[in-house]
PDB file of C-alpha atoms and ligand atoms in Angstrom:
ATOM      1  CA  UNK A 220       0.253  -0.072   0.171  1.00 77.00           C
ATOM      2  CA  UNK A 221       1.143   3.655  -1.209  1.00 94.00           C
ATOM      3  CA  UNK A 222       2.357   5.418   1.973  1.00 98.00           C
ATOM      4  CA  UNK A 223       0.490   8.722   0.547  1.00 98.00           C
ATOM      5  CA  UNK A 224      -1.911   8.684  -2.228  1.00 98.00           C
ATOM      6  CA  UNK A 225      -3.918  11.523  -4.421  1.00 98.00           C
ATOM      7  CA  UNK A 226      -6.889  10.430  -6.854  1.00 98.00           C
ATOM      8  CA  UNK A 227      -8.529  12.870  -9.018  1.00 98.00           C
ATOM      9  CA  UNK A 228      -7.746  15.773  -7.303  1.00 98.00           C
ATOM     10  CA  UNK A 229      -9.313  19.037  -9.280  1.00 98.00           C
ATOM     11  CA  UNK A 230      -8.816  22.752  -7.172  1.00 98.00           C
ATOM     12  CA  UNK A 231     -10.739  25.711  -9.059  1.00 98.00           C
ATOM     13  CA  UNK A 232     -10.114  29.741  -8.557  1.00 97.00           C
ATOM     14  CA  UNK A 233     -13.651  31.295 -10.115  1.00 95.00           C
ATOM     15  CA  UNK A 234     -12.897  29.584 -13.669  1.00 94.00           C
ATOM     16  CA  UNK A 235      -9.229  28.703 -13.169  1.00 97.00           C
ATOM     17  CA  UNK A 236      -8.350  25.009 -12.965  1.00 98.00           C
ATOM     18  CA  UNK A 237      -4.797  25.286 -11.077  1.00 98.00           C
ATOM     19  CA  UNK A 238      -5.414  21.599 -10.565  1.00 98.00           C
ATOM     20  CA  UNK A 239      -6.725  19.360 -13.104  1.00 98.00           C
ATOM     21  CA  UNK A 240      -7.906  15.583 -12.119  1.00 98.00           C
ATOM     22  CA  UNK A 241      -4.396  15.217 -10.700  1.00 98.00           C
ATOM     23  CA  UNK A 242      -3.531  11.175  -9.475  1.00 98.00           C
ATOM     24  CA  UNK A 243      -0.460  10.257  -8.084  1.00 98.00           C
ATOM     25  CA  UNK A 244       1.389   7.905  -4.649  1.00 98.00           C
ATOM     26  CA  UNK A 245       4.543   7.889  -2.482  1.00 98.00           C
ATOM     27  CA  UNK A 246       5.753   5.144  -1.388  1.00 98.00           C
ATOM     28  CA  UNK A 247       7.296   4.672   2.056  1.00 98.00           C
ATOM     29  CA  UNK A 248      11.201   6.173   1.949  1.00 97.00           C
ATOM     30  CA  UNK A 249      11.094   8.270  -1.156  1.00 98.00           C
ATOM     31  CA  UNK A 250      11.837  10.950  -3.005  1.00 98.00           C
ATOM     32  CA  UNK A 251       9.113  12.168  -5.155  1.00 98.00           C
ATOM     33  CA  UNK A 252       8.803  15.258  -6.874  1.00 97.00           C
ATOM     34  CA  UNK A 253       6.995  17.592  -8.607  1.00 97.00           C
ATOM     35  CA  UNK A 254       8.124  19.666 -11.138  1.00 94.00           C
ATOM     36  CA  UNK A 255       6.677  22.375 -13.388  1.00 92.00           C
ATOM     37  CA  UNK A 256       6.486  26.111 -14.728  1.00 90.00           C
ATOM     38  CA  UNK A 257       5.787  28.795 -12.837  1.00 90.00           C
ATOM     39  CA  UNK A 258       2.006  28.627 -12.945  1.00 94.00           C
ATOM     40  CA  UNK A 259       1.094  25.055 -13.223  1.00 95.00           C
ATOM     41  CA  UNK A 260      -0.600  24.305  -9.465  1.00 97.00           C
ATOM     42  CA  UNK A 261       2.492  22.614  -7.432  1.00 96.00           C
ATOM     43  CA  UNK A 262       1.797  25.266  -4.198  1.00 96.00           C
ATOM     44  CA  UNK A 263      -1.699  24.680  -5.008  1.00 98.00           C
ATOM     45  CA  UNK A 264      -0.554  20.483  -4.404  1.00 98.00           C
ATOM     46  CA  UNK A 265       0.550  21.117  -1.258  1.00 97.00           C
ATOM     47  CA  UNK A 266      -2.268  23.798   0.102  1.00 96.00           C
ATOM     48  CA  UNK A 267      -4.986  21.219  -0.593  1.00 98.00           C
ATOM     49  CA  UNK A 268      -2.959  18.673   1.030  1.00 98.00           C
ATOM     50  CA  UNK A 269      -2.077  20.323   4.292  1.00 95.00           C
ATOM     51  CA  UNK A 270      -5.467  21.687   4.252  1.00 96.00           C
ATOM     52  CA  UNK A 271      -5.415  25.396   3.478  1.00 95.00           C
ATOM     53  CA  UNK A 272      -7.458  24.402   0.485  1.00 97.00           C
ATOM     54  CA  UNK A 273     -10.502  22.176   0.106  1.00 97.00           C
ATOM     55  CA  UNK A 274     -10.085  20.766  -3.631  1.00 98.00           C
ATOM     56  CA  UNK A 275     -13.200  20.271  -5.689  1.00 97.00           C
ATOM     57  CA  UNK A 276     -12.617  17.075  -6.426  1.00 98.00           C
ATOM     58  CA  UNK A 277     -11.168  13.769  -5.183  1.00 98.00           C
ATOM     59  CA  UNK A 278      -8.794  12.499  -2.677  1.00 98.00           C
ATOM     60  CA  UNK A 279      -6.232  12.231  -0.270  1.00 98.00           C
ATOM     61  CA  UNK A 280      -4.781   9.867   1.867  1.00 98.00           C
ATOM     62  CA  UNK A 281      -2.299   9.147   3.788  1.00 98.00           C
ATOM     63  CA  UNK A 282      -1.468   5.851   5.325  1.00 97.00           C
ATOM     64  CA  UNK A 283      -5.459   4.764   4.979  1.00 95.00           C
ATOM     65  CA  UNK A 284      -6.475   8.024   6.161  1.00 96.00           C
ATOM     66  CA  UNK A 285      -8.287  10.772   4.836  1.00 96.00           C
ATOM     67  CA  UNK A 286      -6.701  14.364   4.508  1.00 97.00           C
ATOM     68  CA  UNK A 287      -9.503  16.629   3.128  1.00 97.00           C
ATOM     69  CA  UNK A 288     -11.529  18.774   5.247  1.00 95.00           C
ATOM     70  CA  UNK A 289      -8.967  17.900   7.554  1.00 95.00           C
ATOM     71  CA  UNK A 290      -7.331  21.663   9.445  1.00 93.00           C
ATOM     72  CA  UNK A 291      -3.478  22.305   8.908  1.00 91.00           C
ATOM     73  CA  UNK A 292      -3.090  21.732  12.796  1.00 89.00           C
ATOM     74  CA  UNK A 293      -4.047  18.312  12.344  1.00 92.00           C
ATOM     75  CA  UNK A 294      -2.271  17.160   8.993  1.00 94.00           C
ATOM     76  CA  UNK A 295       0.269  18.140  10.828  1.00 92.00           C
ATOM     77  CA  UNK A 296      -0.535  16.062  13.589  1.00 91.00           C
ATOM     78  CA  UNK A 297      -1.209  12.756  11.769  1.00 94.00           C
ATOM     79  CA  UNK A 298       2.911  12.892  10.409  1.00 95.00           C
ATOM     80  CA  UNK A 299       3.221  15.530   7.599  1.00 96.00           C
ATOM     81  CA  UNK A 300       4.856  18.401   7.848  1.00 95.00           C
ATOM     82  CA  UNK A 301       5.660  21.376   5.869  1.00 92.00           C
ATOM     83  CA  UNK A 302       8.119  24.267   4.166  1.00 88.00           C
ATOM     84  CA  UNK A 303       6.672  27.021   2.107  1.00 80.00           C
ATOM     85  CA  UNK A 304       7.787  28.597  -1.299  1.00 74.00           C
ATOM     86  CA  UNK A 305       8.533  32.266   0.907  1.00 73.00           C
ATOM     87  CA  UNK A 306      10.235  31.306   3.922  1.00 71.00           C
ATOM     88  CA  UNK A 307       7.545  31.740   6.814  1.00 76.00           C
ATOM     89  CA  UNK A 308       8.749  31.915  10.070  1.00 78.00           C
ATOM     90  CA  UNK A 309       9.363  34.167  13.254  1.00 78.00           C
ATOM     91  CA  UNK A 310      12.112  36.601  11.954  1.00 82.00           C
ATOM     92  CA  UNK A 311      12.493  38.214  15.627  1.00 86.00           C
ATOM     93  CA  UNK A 312      12.850  34.837  17.182  1.00 92.00           C
ATOM     94  CA  UNK A 313      15.767  33.103  17.769  1.00 95.00           C
ATOM     95  CA  UNK A 314      16.602  29.581  16.278  1.00 96.00           C
ATOM     96  CA  UNK A 315      15.760  27.510  19.275  1.00 95.00           C
ATOM     97  CA  UNK A 316      12.835  29.423  19.606  1.00 93.00           C
ATOM     98  CA  UNK A 317      11.575  29.160  16.075  1.00 93.00           C
ATOM     99  CA  UNK A 318      12.448  25.303  16.310  1.00 94.00           C
ATOM    100  CA  UNK A 319      10.611  24.731  19.643  1.00 92.00           C
ATOM    101  CA  UNK A 320       7.838  27.493  18.727  1.00 87.00           C
ATOM    102  CA  UNK A 321       7.045  24.617  15.723  1.00 82.00           C
ATOM    103  CA  UNK A 322       7.103  21.777  17.663  1.00 84.00           C
ATOM    104  CA  UNK A 323       4.925  22.997  20.390  1.00 77.00           C
ATOM    105  CA  UNK A 324       2.088  24.637  18.277  1.00 69.00           C
ATOM    106  CA  UNK A 325       1.506  21.221  16.801  1.00 65.00           C
ATOM    107  CA  UNK A 326       1.312  19.685  20.064  1.00 65.00           C
ATOM    108  CA  UNK A 327      -0.031  20.200  23.894  1.00 56.00           C
ATOM    109  CA  UNK A 328       1.649  23.321  25.752  1.00 51.00           C
ATOM    110  CA  UNK A 329       1.379  27.535  26.224  1.00 56.00           C
ATOM    111  CA  UNK A 330       3.525  29.886  25.072  1.00 56.00           C
ATOM    112  CA  UNK A 331       4.548  31.173  28.492  1.00 57.00           C
ATOM    113  CA  UNK A 332       6.029  26.869  28.372  1.00 56.00           C
ATOM    114  CA  UNK A 333       6.884  27.565  25.242  1.00 54.00           C
ATOM    115  CA  UNK A 334       9.583  30.650  25.952  1.00 60.00           C
ATOM    116  CA  UNK A 335      10.099  29.398  29.256  1.00 60.00           C
ATOM    117  CA  UNK A 336       7.825  31.552  30.976  1.00 57.00           C
ATOM    118  CA  UNK A 337       6.287  30.398  33.832  1.00 57.00           C
ATOM    119  CA  UNK A 338       8.150  27.212  34.045  1.00 53.00           C
ATOM    120  CA  UNK A 339       6.743  24.887  36.790  1.00 54.00           C
ATOM    121  CA  UNK A 340       7.712  22.048  38.061  1.00 58.00           C
ATOM    122  CA  UNK A 341       5.038  19.423  36.433  1.00 69.00           C
ATOM    123  CA  UNK A 342       4.173  17.056  33.951  1.00 72.00           C
ATOM    124  CA  UNK A 343       4.194  19.953  31.457  1.00 74.00           C
ATOM    125  CA  UNK A 344       7.924  20.763  32.988  1.00 77.00           C
ATOM    126  CA  UNK A 345       8.852  17.038  31.943  1.00 80.00           C
ATOM    127  CA  UNK A 346       7.575  17.382  28.439  1.00 80.00           C
ATOM    128  CA  UNK A 347       9.488  20.399  28.070  1.00 81.00           C
ATOM    129  CA  UNK A 348      12.436  19.103  28.520  1.00 86.00           C
ATOM    130  CA  UNK A 349      11.709  16.282  26.106  1.00 86.00           C
ATOM    131  CA  UNK A 350      10.387  19.054  23.464  1.00 88.00           C
ATOM    132  CA  UNK A 351      13.875  20.760  24.271  1.00 91.00           C
ATOM    133  CA  UNK A 352      15.682  17.555  23.886  1.00 92.00           C
ATOM    134  CA  UNK A 353      14.101  16.415  20.335  1.00 93.00           C
ATOM    135  CA  UNK A 354      14.693  20.555  19.207  1.00 95.00           C
ATOM    136  CA  UNK A 355      18.627  20.369  20.114  1.00 96.00           C
ATOM    137  CA  UNK A 356      18.941  17.465  17.845  1.00 96.00           C
ATOM    138  CA  UNK A 357      18.087  18.687  15.672  1.00 96.00           C
ATOM    139  CA  UNK A 358      20.008  21.896  15.728  1.00 97.00           C
ATOM    140  CA  UNK A 359      22.650  19.080  16.535  1.00 97.00           C
ATOM    141  CA  UNK A 360      21.291  16.860  12.658  1.00 97.00           C
ATOM    142  CA  UNK A 361      21.122  20.219  10.725  1.00 97.00           C
ATOM    143  CA  UNK A 362      24.872  21.856  11.938  1.00 97.00           C
ATOM    144  CA  UNK A 363      22.625  24.473  13.202  1.00 97.00           C
ATOM    145  CA  UNK A 364      24.696  25.469  16.547  1.00 97.00           C
ATOM    146  CA  UNK A 365      26.163  28.413  15.976  1.00 97.00           C
ATOM    147  CA  UNK A 366      22.697  30.065  14.573  1.00 97.00           C
ATOM    148  CA  UNK A 367      21.032  28.316  17.997  1.00 97.00           C
ATOM    149  CA  UNK A 368      21.001  31.791  19.088  1.00 97.00           C
ATOM    150  CA  UNK A 369      20.493  33.999  16.705  1.00 96.00           C
ATOM    151  CA  UNK A 370      17.936  35.652  15.827  1.00 96.00           C
ATOM    152  CA  UNK A 371      16.544  34.342  12.304  1.00 95.00           C
ATOM    153  CA  UNK A 372      16.234  37.829  10.594  1.00 94.00           C
ATOM    154  CA  UNK A 373      20.509  38.124  11.310  1.00 95.00           C
ATOM    155  CA  UNK A 374      20.709  34.748   9.366  1.00 95.00           C
ATOM    156  CA  UNK A 375      21.919  34.519   5.571  1.00 94.00           C
ATOM    157  CA  UNK A 376      19.323  33.358   3.922  1.00 93.00           C
ATOM    158  CA  UNK A 377      20.978  30.242   3.523  1.00 93.00           C
ATOM    159  CA  UNK A 378      20.828  29.195   7.147  1.00 95.00           C
ATOM    160  CA  UNK A 379      17.076  30.950   7.489  1.00 95.00           C
ATOM    161  CA  UNK A 380      15.873  28.532   5.427  1.00 94.00           C
ATOM    162  CA  UNK A 381      17.979  25.403   7.375  1.00 95.00           C
ATOM    163  CA  UNK A 382      15.477  26.542  10.223  1.00 95.00           C
ATOM    164  CA  UNK A 383      12.915  26.336   7.914  1.00 94.00           C
ATOM    165  CA  UNK A 384      13.364  22.630   8.049  1.00 95.00           C
ATOM    166  CA  UNK A 385      14.855  22.265  11.170  1.00 96.00           C
ATOM    167  CA  UNK A 386      11.124  23.701  12.363  1.00 94.00           C
ATOM    168  CA  UNK A 387       9.590  21.290  10.043  1.00 94.00           C
ATOM    169  CA  UNK A 388      11.756  18.449  11.385  1.00 95.00           C
ATOM    170  CA  UNK A 389      10.522  18.941  14.700  1.00 93.00           C
ATOM    171  CA  UNK A 390       7.116  17.590  14.564  1.00 92.00           C
ATOM    172  CA  UNK A 391       9.189  14.528  13.732  1.00 93.00           C
ATOM    173  CA  UNK A 392       6.911  13.597  10.951  1.00 95.00           C
ATOM    174  CA  UNK A 393       7.015  10.673   8.917  1.00 97.00           C
ATOM    175  CA  UNK A 394       6.005  12.856   5.303  1.00 98.00           C
ATOM    176  CA  UNK A 395       7.500  16.372   4.750  1.00 98.00           C
ATOM    177  CA  UNK A 396       6.947  18.619   1.644  1.00 97.00           C
ATOM    178  CA  UNK A 397       9.632  20.810   0.589  1.00 96.00           C
ATOM    179  CA  UNK A 398       8.229  23.544  -1.371  1.00 95.00           C
ATOM    180  CA  UNK A 399      11.232  24.901  -3.600  1.00 93.00           C
ATOM    181  CA  UNK A 400      13.284  24.612  -0.608  1.00 92.00           C
ATOM    182  CA  UNK A 401      16.257  26.303  -3.027  1.00 92.00           C
ATOM    183  CA  UNK A 402      14.748  28.564  -4.552  1.00 90.00           C
ATOM    184  CA  UNK A 403      16.822  32.387  -3.813  1.00 91.00           C
ATOM    185  CA  UNK A 404      19.697  30.313  -2.538  1.00 92.00           C
ATOM    186  CA  UNK A 405      23.534  29.924  -4.156  1.00 93.00           C
ATOM    187  CA  UNK A 406      25.281  27.135  -6.127  1.00 92.00           C
ATOM    188  CA  UNK A 407      26.735  26.209  -2.888  1.00 93.00           C
ATOM    189  CA  UNK A 408      23.216  26.674  -0.454  1.00 93.00           C
ATOM    190  CA  UNK A 409      21.911  24.833  -3.211  1.00 93.00           C
ATOM    191  CA  UNK A 410      23.837  22.108  -3.149  1.00 92.00           C
ATOM    192  CA  UNK A 411      24.430  21.905   0.627  1.00 93.00           C
ATOM    193  CA  UNK A 412      20.389  21.652   0.340  1.00 94.00           C
ATOM    194  CA  UNK A 413      20.426  18.287  -1.718  1.00 95.00           C
ATOM    195  CA  UNK A 414      22.730  17.112   1.333  1.00 95.00           C
ATOM    196  CA  UNK A 415      20.293  17.441   3.792  1.00 96.00           C
ATOM    197  CA  UNK A 416      17.483  16.321   1.451  1.00 96.00           C
ATOM    198  CA  UNK A 417      18.815  13.028   0.833  1.00 97.00           C
ATOM    199  CA  UNK A 418      19.951  13.029   4.827  1.00 97.00           C
ATOM    200  CA  UNK A 419      16.893  13.811   6.059  1.00 97.00           C
ATOM    201  CA  UNK A 420      15.335  10.827   3.929  1.00 97.00           C
ATOM    202  CA  UNK A 421      18.908   8.536   4.953  1.00 97.00           C
ATOM    203  CA  UNK A 422      18.925   9.299   7.942  1.00 97.00           C
ATOM    204  CA  UNK A 423      15.956  10.250  10.020  1.00 96.00           C
ATOM    205  CA  UNK A 424      13.841   8.009   7.021  1.00 97.00           C
ATOM    206  CA  UNK A 425      11.710  10.556   6.760  1.00 98.00           C
ATOM    207  CA  UNK A 426       9.541  10.056   3.148  1.00 98.00           C
ATOM    208  CA  UNK A 427      10.037  13.463   0.795  1.00 98.00           C
ATOM    209  CA  UNK A 428       8.000  14.685  -1.182  1.00 98.00           C
ATOM    210  CA  UNK A 429       9.429  17.771  -3.548  1.00 97.00           C
ATOM    211  CA  UNK A 430       8.544  20.472  -5.089  1.00 96.00           C
ATOM    212  CA  UNK A 431      11.268  22.163  -7.756  1.00 88.00           C
ATOM    213  CA  UNK A 432      10.804  24.630 -10.489  1.00 82.00           C
ATOM    214  CA  UNK A 433      14.662  23.661 -11.585  1.00 79.00           C
ATOM    215  CA  UNK A 434      14.840  20.716 -13.532  1.00 79.00           C
ATOM    216  CA  UNK A 435      18.679  19.972 -12.653  1.00 80.00           C
ATOM    217  CA  UNK A 436      17.845  19.838  -9.132  1.00 86.00           C
ATOM    218  CA  UNK A 437      15.696  17.417  -8.339  1.00 92.00           C
ATOM    219  CA  UNK A 438      17.915  15.006 -11.192  1.00 90.00           C
ATOM    220  CA  UNK A 439      19.888  13.503  -8.391  1.00 90.00           C
ATOM    221  CA  UNK A 440      17.942  13.314  -5.726  1.00 94.00           C
ATOM    222  CA  UNK A 441      14.186  11.944  -6.857  1.00 97.00           C
ATOM    223  CA  UNK A 442      13.462   8.067  -6.648  1.00 97.00           C
ATOM    224  CA  UNK A 443      10.759   9.375  -9.026  1.00 97.00           C
ATOM    225  CA  UNK A 444       9.512  12.939 -10.694  1.00 97.00           C
ATOM    226  CA  UNK A 445       5.412  13.918 -11.539  1.00 97.00           C
ATOM    227  CA  UNK A 446       6.014  16.465 -13.699  1.00 95.00           C
ATOM    228  CA  UNK A 447       2.715  19.015 -14.581  1.00 96.00           C
ATOM    229  CA  UNK A 448       1.817  21.496 -16.485  1.00 95.00           C
ATOM    230  CA  UNK A 449      -1.755  23.707 -15.932  1.00 95.00           C
ATOM    231  CA  UNK A 450      -2.526  21.138 -13.051  1.00 97.00           C
ATOM    232  CA  UNK A 451      -2.750  18.162 -15.225  1.00 97.00           C
ATOM    233  CA  UNK A 452       0.003  15.195 -15.427  1.00 97.00           C
ATOM    234  CA  UNK A 453       2.779  15.241 -18.075  1.00 95.00           C
ATOM    235  CA  UNK A 454       4.261  12.014 -17.091  1.00 96.00           C
ATOM    236  CA  UNK A 455       5.454  10.023 -13.820  1.00 97.00           C
ATOM    237  CA  UNK A 456       8.374   8.495 -13.937  1.00 97.00           C
ATOM    238  CA  UNK A 457      12.342   8.107 -12.797  1.00 97.00           C
ATOM    239  CA  UNK A 458      14.050  11.544 -13.689  1.00 95.00           C
ATOM    240  CA  UNK A 459      16.169  10.121 -16.838  1.00 94.00           C
ATOM    241  CA  UNK A 460      12.374   9.287 -18.534  1.00 96.00           C
ATOM    242  CA  UNK A 461      10.454  12.039 -17.165  1.00 94.00           C
ATOM    243  CA  UNK A 462      13.443  14.919 -17.994  1.00 91.00           C
ATOM    244  CA  UNK A 463      13.842  13.369 -21.666  1.00 91.00           C
ATOM    245  CA  UNK A 464       9.953  13.464 -22.107  1.00 93.00           C
ATOM    246  CA  UNK A 465       9.445  15.610 -24.675  1.00 93.00           C
ATOM    247  CA  UNK A 466       6.030  16.954 -23.412  1.00 91.00           C
ATOM    248  CA  UNK A 467       8.042  17.990 -20.252  1.00 90.00           C
ATOM    249  CA  UNK A 468      10.859  19.804 -22.419  1.00 88.00           C
ATOM    250  CA  UNK A 469       8.211  21.693 -24.802  1.00 89.00           C
ATOM    251  CA  UNK A 470       6.617  22.820 -21.565  1.00 85.00           C
ATOM    252  CA  UNK A 471       9.863  23.893 -19.841  1.00 81.00           C
ATOM    253  CA  UNK A 472      10.850  25.704 -23.406  1.00 71.00           C
ATOM    254  CA  UNK A 473      11.097  29.466 -22.896  1.00 63.00           C
ATOM    255  CA  UNK A 474      12.079  29.525 -19.547  1.00 65.00           C
ATOM    256  CA  UNK A 475      15.221  29.766 -17.364  1.00 49.00           C
ATOM    257  CA  UNK A 476      15.490  27.017 -15.580  1.00 48.00           C
TER     258      UNK A 476
HETATM  259  P1  ADP B 800       3.479  27.088  -8.854  1.00 57.97           P
HETATM  260  O1  ADP B 800       3.504  26.554  -7.294  1.00 57.97           O
HETATM  261  O2  ADP B 800       3.133  25.539  -9.716  1.00 57.97           O
HETATM  262  O3  ADP B 800       4.160  27.479  -9.723  1.00 57.97           O
HETATM  263  P2  ADP B 800       0.429  27.679  -7.646  1.00 57.97           P
HETATM  264  O4  ADP B 800      -0.078  26.934  -7.123  1.00 57.97           O
HETATM  265  O5  ADP B 800       1.088  28.625  -7.199  1.00 57.97           O
HETATM  266  O6  ADP B 800       1.212  27.170  -9.112  1.00 57.97           O
HETATM  267  O7  ADP B 800      -0.607  28.710  -9.000  1.00 57.97           O
HETATM  268  C1  ADP B 800      -1.217  27.711  -9.986  1.00 57.97           C
HETATM  269  C2  ADP B 800      -2.384  28.614 -10.623  1.00 57.97           C
HETATM  270  O8  ADP B 800      -3.615  29.121  -9.708  1.00 57.97           O
HETATM  271  C3  ADP B 800      -1.952  29.923 -10.606  1.00 57.97           C
HETATM  272  O9  ADP B 800      -2.293  30.265 -11.982  1.00 57.97           O
HETATM  273  C4  ADP B 800      -2.160  31.166  -9.480  1.00 57.97           C
HETATM  274  O10 ADP B 800      -2.777  32.146 -10.073  1.00 57.97           O
HETATM  275  C5  ADP B 800      -3.743  30.640  -9.282  1.00 57.97           C
HETATM  276  N1  ADP B 800      -3.195  30.588  -7.630  1.00 57.97           N
HETATM  277  C6  ADP B 800      -2.891  29.923  -6.717  1.00 57.97           C
HETATM  278  N2  ADP B 800      -3.791  30.394  -5.622  1.00 57.97           N
HETATM  279  C7  ADP B 800      -4.567  31.012  -5.797  1.00 57.97           C
HETATM  280  C8  ADP B 800      -5.338  31.733  -4.968  1.00 57.97           C
HETATM  281  N3  ADP B 800      -5.240  31.373  -3.867  1.00 57.97           N
HETATM  282  N4  ADP B 800      -6.624  32.281  -5.938  1.00 57.97           N
HETATM  283  C9  ADP B 800      -6.551  32.257  -7.176  1.00 57.97           C
HETATM  284  N5  ADP B 800      -5.785  31.627  -7.908  1.00 57.97           N
HETATM  285  C10 ADP B 800      -4.982  30.977  -7.163  1.00 57.97           C
HETATM  286 MG1   MG B 801       4.862  27.417  -6.152  1.00 57.97          MG
END
């Protein structure tokens, strides 16, 4: 059985069909990528998965459970974390507080406890120790020690993207959705990001659903690729199959990638 499965998904905005009868499935442990030109509907697929948008038609299932109609926080609790195309971090908080907040937003605790205020010796205090330990593990894993106590706004963009990745990992997801994690990064940062994505799958065993505009980036790391254009599936297969597909090349023609 597939870990994750979308069937006949359609999402409209007025007269525009952003996602058009799309189906695909992902196996546990895969790095599965969705590619397509700008406006193809990639981010809309993510927004349907994590409960920000409600699709008009189709089904989305994770471990056999239906996701449509669930709120973003419920989807996160089920084990699906995500990052955004445009950074969504608390810029005026430190790296560690962003990770703690990411974890707590989906677990029980109040904001005071998260930030260490009114810290009581109680069950909540014990839970807090567990949360902090987990977050320290992630900081260690992503080699973010030097950024740990810095305000996110003071970090280079590449590090900020890593903090966002760390915040998603803090939820201990089974499936992580990454929306253009390398967008805006320079060549060196991009290569580093590729390395982290592989490590997340290889070391942490997290299944990865990656959206990427840049075909070269997905080529090396994806087990399978789905190419879409105008919300529709063009083709699906191994990187070699998809990137050499005539329809895919045509869809990208004239675009700088
Ligand atoms: P991609 O991520 O592949 O670049 P998007 O999923 O962001 O594409 O967008 C697909 C299409 O849906 C685009 O034409 C976009 O303008 C439109 N779209 C996305 N979100 C909305 C929205 N909230 N309201 C209206 N149109 C939207
Ligand atoms: Mg997008």
